[in-house]
Amino acid sequence: MEECHKKDFLPFTCSGCGQQFCLDHRTFEQHNCQNPQKAVEALFCPLCNQSISIKKGQNRNDRLDEHIEGGCKLSAAAERRKEAKQKGKCSLPSCGKFELMPIICKQCNKQFCVRHRLEPDHMCGRMNQSNNSKSSQENNTMNNNAQRSENC
């Protein structure tokens, strides 16, 4: 305000007129704001969790109904919930458990629940492949040794 010469290092910006004021003159009444109708209130939609602005004099319920009928992103919110649920699902087909914190197998890079987190518990594909390759190497070694002993 012109008559107030108070130095305020954190001035308030009026939502009605856009001017900056000190703590003592921040309200519409204290600085005689010419445009106090621009004051808005926020309401959160219970369906999509989006912020809805409510201007002074508007009915909260009417504004919420208008939002729901006109542009509520209920399907988007449902899709986000579905994605979040899928992110926590155990990768073992016979298990349907969901975990909040992902437990990812270092061998196969799939996500599992606490019960199936260990490689033997979820029949880890890479573990089976490595076991198969080890057993085939062992078989080859045994066959080679058997052939050598026959030749002696």
XYZ file of C-alpha atoms in Angstrom:
152
model
C 0.000 0.000 0.000
C 1.133 3.501 -0.679
C 0.758 4.682 2.927
C 2.514 1.565 4.299
C 6.275 1.661 3.895
C 6.970 -1.584 5.691
C 9.786 -3.649 4.172
C 8.631 -7.260 3.888
C 11.096 -9.816 2.575
C 8.313 -12.342 1.910
C 5.506 -10.287 0.377
C 2.065 -11.738 -0.337
C 0.626 -11.543 -3.855
C -3.086 -10.797 -3.938
C -5.085 -13.284 -6.030
C -7.586 -10.544 -6.859
C -5.483 -7.624 -8.074
C -2.040 -9.242 -8.445
C -0.217 -6.635 -6.330
C 2.208 -7.491 -3.535
C 1.487 -6.626 0.095
C 3.009 -6.998 3.537
C 1.619 -9.283 6.238
C -0.589 -6.513 7.635
C -2.233 -5.695 4.273
C -2.469 -9.114 2.592
C -6.267 -9.641 2.840
C -8.789 -8.137 0.405
C -10.340 -5.960 3.114
C -7.026 -4.654 4.454
C -5.849 -3.259 1.106
C -9.309 -2.460 -0.349
C -8.926 -4.873 -3.258
C -10.803 -3.804 -6.392
C -11.258 -7.371 -7.645
C -11.859 -9.693 -4.649
C -14.074 -12.145 -6.602
C -11.037 -13.967 -7.990
C -10.470 -15.698 -4.675
C -10.721 -19.417 -5.284
C -10.943 -22.495 -3.161
C -9.743 -25.963 -4.073
C -11.709 -29.186 -3.902
C -10.401 -32.648 -4.757
C -12.535 -35.000 -6.816
C -13.065 -38.254 -4.871
C -13.064 -40.258 -8.126
C -10.017 -39.008 -10.037
C -8.248 -37.072 -7.242
C -7.939 -34.004 -9.481
C -7.980 -30.502 -7.989
C -11.119 -28.496 -8.866
C -11.166 -24.721 -8.418
C -14.230 -23.171 -6.809
C -14.740 -19.448 -7.224
C -16.267 -17.304 -4.523
C -20.030 -17.801 -4.383
C -20.036 -21.160 -6.211
C -21.653 -24.168 -4.574
C -19.095 -26.926 -3.900
C -21.534 -29.747 -4.732
C -22.667 -28.108 -7.972
C -19.053 -27.584 -9.048
C -18.189 -31.205 -8.250
C -21.229 -32.461 -10.209
C -20.199 -30.261 -13.133
C -16.682 -31.717 -13.037
C -17.887 -35.333 -12.866
C -20.366 -34.898 -15.720
C -18.044 -32.812 -17.868
C -14.484 -33.991 -17.594
C -13.773 -36.362 -14.738
C -10.947 -38.682 -15.676
C -12.387 -41.615 -13.734
C -11.251 -44.084 -16.357
C -7.710 -42.664 -16.239
C -7.637 -43.046 -12.455
C -8.925 -46.614 -12.729
C -6.269 -47.327 -15.362
C -3.527 -45.978 -13.065
C -4.777 -48.190 -10.217
C -4.831 -51.204 -12.545
C -1.263 -50.481 -13.718
C -0.069 -50.108 -10.132
C -1.695 -53.413 -9.249
C -0.089 -55.162 -12.230
C 3.315 -53.766 -11.302
C 3.213 -55.585 -7.978
C 1.952 -58.949 -9.263
C 4.046 -62.088 -8.817
C 5.317 -63.418 -12.176
C 4.648 -67.042 -11.249
C 1.473 -67.983 -13.195
C 0.043 -70.113 -10.378
C 0.440 -67.265 -7.846
C -1.742 -64.165 -7.790
C -0.139 -62.278 -4.902
C 0.642 -58.565 -5.067
C 3.600 -56.920 -3.365
C 4.064 -53.213 -2.690
C 7.837 -53.463 -2.963
C 9.091 -55.318 -6.035
C 11.368 -58.308 -5.511
C 13.173 -58.862 -8.792
C 15.127 -62.027 -9.511
C 18.718 -61.268 -10.528
C 18.770 -64.250 -12.872
C 15.568 -63.843 -14.905
C 14.697 -60.167 -14.101
C 11.075 -61.034 -13.270
C 9.143 -59.811 -10.253
C 8.007 -62.214 -7.537
C 6.237 -62.221 -4.188
C 8.076 -62.948 -0.945
C 7.135 -66.632 -1.114
C 8.569 -67.123 -4.640
C 11.534 -64.729 -4.469
C 14.220 -67.427 -4.388
C 15.334 -69.034 -7.668
C 14.326 -72.612 -6.758
C 10.886 -71.386 -5.597
C 9.960 -69.919 -8.982
C 11.779 -72.421 -11.180
C 14.027 -69.696 -12.519
C 14.428 -70.134 -16.296
C 18.068 -69.134 -16.394
C 18.837 -71.399 -13.445
C 17.277 -74.337 -15.294
C 19.188 -73.460 -18.463
C 22.471 -73.186 -16.585
C 21.774 -76.500 -14.833
C 21.045 -78.113 -18.201
C 24.252 -76.760 -19.710
C 26.253 -77.877 -16.652
C 24.758 -81.363 -16.802
C 25.468 -81.607 -20.546
C 29.074 -80.532 -19.905
C 29.338 -83.136 -17.143
C 27.915 -85.795 -19.486
C 30.443 -84.869 -22.176
C 33.288 -85.062 -19.653
C 32.083 -88.448 -18.402
C 31.769 -89.760 -21.982
C 35.269 -88.542 -22.819
C 36.675 -90.198 -19.683
C 34.856 -93.459 -20.515
C 36.273 -93.437 -24.051
C 39.806 -92.832 -22.742
C 39.547 -95.709 -20.271
C 38.322 -98.026 -23.054
C 41.274 -97.064 -25.237
C 43.790 -97.920 -22.508
